[in-house]
Short mmCIF file of C-alpha atoms in Angstrom, two decimals:
data_model
loop_
_atom_site.label_atom_id
_atom_site.label_comp_id
_atom_site.label_asym_id
_atom_site.label_seq_id
_atom_site.Cartn_x
_atom_site.Cartn_y
_atom_site.Cartn_z
CA MET A 20 3.82 90.28 54.11
CA ARG A 21 7.00 87.69 55.79
CA GLY A 22 8.26 87.47 59.23
CA ASP A 23 6.41 89.01 62.62
CA ALA A 24 8.00 92.86 61.91
CA VAL A 25 5.79 95.55 60.88
CA THR A 26 5.87 99.14 60.63
CA GLY A 27 3.05 101.95 60.39
CA GLY A 28 1.43 104.85 62.51
CA VAL A 29 0.07 103.81 65.85
CA ASP A 30 -3.50 104.67 66.38
CA GLU A 31 -3.36 105.37 70.39
CA PRO A 32 -2.34 107.95 72.21
CA ALA A 33 1.05 107.96 73.96
CA GLY A 34 1.79 106.41 77.08
CA ASP A 35 -0.09 103.32 78.61
CA ALA A 36 -3.54 102.65 77.68
CA PRO A 37 -6.15 102.34 79.72
CA ALA A 38 -6.29 98.81 81.18
CA ILE A 39 -9.76 98.17 80.52
CA GLN A 40 -9.19 99.19 76.74
CA THR A 41 -5.99 96.85 77.22
CA VAL A 42 -7.86 93.82 78.05
CA GLN A 43 -10.70 94.61 75.49
CA ARG A 44 -8.46 94.95 72.65
CA ALA A 45 -6.76 91.61 73.91
CA ALA A 46 -9.94 89.41 73.86
CA THR A 47 -10.88 91.18 70.48
CA ILE A 48 -7.82 89.83 68.84
CA LEU A 49 -8.24 86.20 70.04
CA GLN A 50 -11.53 86.23 69.37
CA ALA A 51 -10.88 86.89 65.82
CA PHE A 52 -9.86 83.25 65.21
CA SER A 53 -12.38 80.60 64.68
CA VAL A 54 -12.56 76.98 63.09
CA GLU A 55 -13.43 78.82 59.66
CA ARG A 56 -10.35 81.15 60.20
CA PRO A 57 -7.71 79.45 62.65
CA ARG A 58 -4.67 81.03 61.07
CA LEU A 59 -4.49 84.26 60.41
CA THR A 60 -2.16 87.00 59.16
CA LEU A 61 -1.01 90.34 60.86
CA ALA A 62 -2.75 92.18 57.78
CA GLU A 63 -5.62 90.37 58.39
CA LEU A 64 -6.17 90.85 62.36
CA THR A 65 -5.44 95.03 61.46
CA ALA A 66 -8.21 94.83 58.78
CA ASP A 67 -10.88 92.83 61.39
CA LEU A 68 -10.05 95.00 63.94
CA ALA A 69 -9.43 98.45 62.42
CA ILE A 70 -6.32 99.20 64.49
CA SER A 71 -3.03 99.92 62.73
CA ARG A 72 -0.48 97.46 62.15
CA ALA A 73 1.86 98.63 64.95
CA THR A 74 -0.90 98.46 67.52
CA ALA A 75 -1.80 94.76 66.17
CA HIS A 76 1.88 93.69 66.43
CA ARG A 77 2.33 94.91 69.71
CA TYR A 78 -0.45 93.31 71.03
CA ALA A 79 0.11 90.19 69.30
CA ARG A 80 3.74 90.23 70.71
CA ALA A 81 2.26 90.40 73.92
CA LEU A 82 -0.26 87.54 73.54
CA ARG A 83 2.83 85.34 71.97
CA ALA A 84 4.80 86.25 75.20
CA ALA A 85 1.43 84.86 77.25
CA ASN A 86 1.52 81.78 74.88
CA LEU A 87 -2.17 83.09 73.86
CA LEU A 88 -0.88 83.49 70.27
CA ARG A 89 1.73 81.23 68.38
CA PHE A 90 3.78 82.42 65.23
CA ASP A 91 4.61 80.18 62.27
CA VAL A 92 7.23 81.90 60.02
CA ALA A 93 7.01 79.42 57.59
CA THR A 94 3.84 80.74 56.88
CA ALA A 95 3.53 84.21 58.52
CA THR A 96 0.62 83.79 60.39
CA TYR A 97 -0.72 83.54 63.65
CA THR A 98 -2.87 80.93 65.24
CA LEU A 99 -4.32 80.70 68.96
CA GLY A 100 -1.34 79.57 71.27
CA PRO A 101 -1.32 76.49 74.03
CA GLN A 102 -2.67 78.73 76.96
CA VAL A 103 -6.04 78.53 75.08
CA LEU A 104 -6.41 75.19 75.44
CA ALA A 105 -5.54 75.14 79.15
CA MET A 106 -7.79 77.74 79.63
CA GLU A 107 -10.49 75.97 77.54
CA ALA A 108 -9.80 72.99 79.86
CA ALA A 109 -10.51 74.83 83.15
CA ALA A 110 -13.85 76.84 81.51
CA ARG A 111 -14.91 73.20 80.79
CA ALA A 112 -14.37 72.40 84.06
CA ALA A 113 -16.05 75.53 85.85
CA LEU A 114 -18.84 74.70 83.25
CA PRO A 115 -19.33 70.87 83.43
CA ILE A 116 -22.99 71.64 81.18
CA VAL A 117 -20.89 72.18 78.15
CA THR A 118 -19.44 68.92 78.50
CA ALA A 119 -22.79 67.46 79.53
CA ALA A 120 -24.57 69.17 76.50
CA GLU A 121 -22.17 67.98 73.66
CA PRO A 122 -24.28 64.47 72.85
CA TYR A 123 -27.41 66.72 73.27
CA LEU A 124 -26.28 69.40 70.51
CA ASP A 125 -25.62 66.82 68.13
CA ARG A 126 -28.91 64.82 68.78
CA LEU A 127 -30.70 68.29 68.16
CA THR A 128 -28.50 68.99 64.95
CA ARG A 129 -29.53 65.88 63.24
CA LEU A 130 -33.24 65.97 64.56
CA THR A 131 -33.25 69.14 62.95
CA ASN A 132 -31.08 69.87 60.39
CA GLN A 133 -30.33 73.16 61.62
CA THR A 134 -27.16 74.38 63.71
CA SER A 135 -27.68 73.96 67.46
CA MET A 136 -26.34 76.00 70.26
CA LEU A 137 -25.91 76.36 74.28
CA SER A 138 -26.16 79.31 75.96
CA VAL A 139 -25.49 80.30 79.70
CA TRP A 140 -26.29 83.36 81.93
CA ASN A 141 -23.28 85.48 82.74
CA GLY A 142 -25.19 87.34 84.98
CA GLU A 143 -26.26 90.18 83.42
CA VAL A 144 -27.02 88.22 79.58
CA PRO A 145 -26.76 84.95 77.75
CA THR A 146 -23.74 84.21 76.25
CA VAL A 147 -23.24 81.46 73.56
CA VAL A 148 -20.90 78.42 75.14
CA ARG A 149 -21.08 76.07 72.30
CA CYS A 150 -22.22 76.10 69.03
CA MET A 151 -22.67 73.13 66.90
CA ASP A 152 -22.76 73.89 63.07
CA ASN A 153 -25.08 72.05 60.78
CA THR A 154 -23.12 71.23 57.80
CA SER A 155 -25.52 69.35 55.57
CA GLY A 156 -27.86 72.16 54.17
CA ASP A 157 -26.77 74.88 51.47
CA VAL A 158 -26.45 77.52 53.78
CA ARG A 159 -24.49 77.21 56.96
CA LEU A 160 -25.08 79.39 59.97
CA SER A 161 -22.80 79.78 62.84
CA VAL A 162 -22.51 81.70 65.79
CA ARG A 163 -19.25 82.68 67.50
CA THR A 164 -18.36 80.91 71.31
CA GLY A 165 -18.54 83.94 73.68
CA SER A 166 -21.34 86.39 71.89
CA PRO A 167 -23.70 87.92 74.30
CA LEU A 168 -27.00 88.13 73.41
CA ASP A 169 -29.70 90.52 73.59
CA LEU A 170 -31.91 89.96 76.80
CA LEU A 171 -35.03 90.91 75.23
CA ARG A 172 -34.81 90.36 71.37
CA SER A 173 -33.19 86.91 71.28
CA ALA A 174 -35.06 83.48 71.94
CA GLN A 175 -32.28 82.69 74.76
CA GLY A 176 -32.84 86.22 76.67
CA ARG A 177 -36.51 85.26 76.64
CA VAL A 178 -35.90 82.03 78.01
CA PHE A 179 -33.92 83.36 80.71
CA CYS A 180 -36.35 86.23 81.54
CA ALA A 181 -39.36 83.39 81.88
CA TYR A 182 -37.25 81.11 84.40
CA LEU A 183 -34.19 82.85 86.14
CA SER A 184 -35.51 83.75 89.97
CA ALA A 185 -35.46 87.39 91.02
CA ALA A 186 -32.21 86.50 93.24
CA GLU A 187 -30.33 85.34 90.18
CA ALA A 188 -31.11 88.41 88.06
CA PRO A 189 -32.76 91.52 89.98
CA ALA A 190 -32.59 93.52 86.83
CA VAL A 191 -34.67 91.33 84.95
CA ALA A 192 -37.01 91.12 87.72
CA ARG A 193 -36.95 94.90 87.83
CA GLN A 194 -38.08 94.68 83.65
CA LEU A 195 -40.65 92.31 84.32
CA ARG A 196 -42.47 94.75 87.01
CA LEU A 197 -42.11 97.74 84.51
CA SER A 198 -43.11 95.89 81.17
CA ALA A 199 -46.47 94.47 80.74
CA GLY A 200 -45.39 93.54 77.27
CA LEU A 201 -42.24 91.61 78.66
CA ARG A 202 -44.73 89.63 81.05
CA VAL A 203 -46.51 88.34 78.23
CA VAL A 204 -43.79 87.12 76.31
CA VAL A 205 -42.25 85.22 79.23
CA GLU A 206 -46.05 83.90 80.07
CA GLN A 207 -46.10 82.54 76.57
CA VAL A 208 -42.67 81.13 76.96
CA ARG A 209 -43.70 79.32 80.28
CA ARG A 210 -47.01 78.15 78.41
CA ASP A 211 -45.20 76.75 75.23
CA GLY A 212 -41.90 75.36 77.01
CA PHE A 213 -39.76 77.58 74.02
CA ALA A 214 -38.98 80.93 73.08
CA ALA A 215 -38.55 82.52 69.37
CA ASN A 216 -36.40 85.43 68.42
CA SER A 217 -38.09 88.59 67.89
CA PRO A 218 -37.53 90.20 65.27
CA GLU A 219 -36.16 87.74 62.87
CA ASP A 220 -32.91 89.77 62.48
CA PHE A 221 -31.31 89.27 59.50
CA GLY A 222 -33.61 86.65 58.31
CA VAL A 223 -32.61 84.28 60.95
CA ARG A 224 -34.86 82.50 63.16
CA VAL A 225 -33.92 80.98 66.69
CA LEU A 226 -36.04 78.43 68.97
CA ALA A 227 -34.69 78.11 72.58
CA ALA A 228 -36.26 75.99 75.55
CA PRO A 229 -34.49 76.15 78.87
CA VAL A 230 -32.52 73.59 80.42
CA PHE A 231 -32.39 72.77 84.49
CA GLU A 232 -30.14 71.29 86.80
CA ARG A 233 -32.79 69.96 89.78
CA THR A 234 -34.88 73.39 89.75
CA GLN A 235 -32.94 75.88 88.54
CA VAL A 236 -32.53 76.81 84.94
CA VAL A 237 -28.68 76.65 83.63
CA ALA A 238 -29.01 77.27 80.51
CA ALA A 239 -30.93 77.95 77.21
CA LEU A 240 -30.98 75.03 74.19
CA ALA A 241 -31.31 76.31 71.11
CA VAL A 242 -31.81 75.73 67.22
CA LEU A 243 -30.73 78.49 64.46
CA GLY A 244 -31.80 78.65 60.81
CA THR A 245 -32.98 80.87 58.17
CA SER A 246 -36.42 82.59 58.39
CA THR A 247 -36.77 80.33 55.20
CA THR A 248 -35.80 77.00 56.24
CA LEU A 249 -37.17 77.63 59.75
CA SER A 250 -40.63 78.08 59.15
CA GLY A 251 -44.43 76.09 59.07
CA ALA A 252 -44.41 73.02 59.93
CA VAL A 253 -40.59 72.82 59.93
CA GLU A 254 -40.63 75.06 62.52
CA ALA A 255 -43.03 73.41 64.52
CA ALA A 256 -41.67 70.24 64.59
CA ALA A 257 -38.08 71.69 65.69
CA ALA A 258 -39.95 73.72 68.28
CA ASP A 259 -40.77 70.25 69.51
CA SER A 260 -37.36 68.75 69.27
CA VAL A 261 -35.72 71.43 70.66
CA VAL A 262 -38.16 71.29 73.97
CA LEU A 263 -37.62 67.44 73.84
CA VAL A 264 -33.71 67.33 73.94
CA ALA A 265 -33.50 70.25 76.44
CA ARG A 266 -35.99 68.13 78.40
CA GLU A 267 -34.04 64.99 78.26
CA LEU A 268 -30.63 67.30 79.07
CA SER A 269 -32.71 68.61 82.05
CA GLU A 270 -33.39 64.85 83.19
CA ALA A 271 -29.77 63.84 82.77
CA LEU A 272 -28.86 67.04 85.20
CA GLY A 273 -31.28 65.60 87.47
CA ALA A 274 -34.44 68.19 87.22
CA GLY A 275 -37.46 66.49 88.22
#
């Protein structure tokens, strides 16, 4: 494909799309880009999002007008636009924990030879805000920034269940009252200082520890590996490392 014009059917009903659907679809298009795939053709966007070429083109054109996407005529590819950089700067300003955690994520990745990541509480579930891939092994695991995590099955979710106050997360407090099994999990997390995901979805193992600012949990620091590479003595050492680095970050943030 060359140029920025397409033909094809439309997969939406006539008239304006509902506002929520419009925002969700635009967000999905932006999330299709990654470090590994910084440039995408319209055909790739269409395939990834399972929408028609005409629909993908219409959204891409609107995102270009907002400077959220750029189009390179020479390669017929889209990239994220300059406005995204401004939004990233604003997001980092609102979440200083991301900047503060950078050297600790790097240290954790080097200590464990595993991918490390940082998640924060979005009001309902943990959300990944930074992922630092381990590039030294044969298998490279990564998690897309912005990915929501399961509250009860993910290691990060279990960390927040263990340390969020009822005022911060009334829904979590309610589930704790109703589930004896969850209370057992939370007690174990508080005793061990870290949580593990269960089950090991897709052969992936995650270990996470809480990060505190003063007395409030503000993030979960985690390592991510396969159930083969992160097991036995290696898993035990990685658990010690994630607890240690999370404690160091907490101390830097003023935790006692």
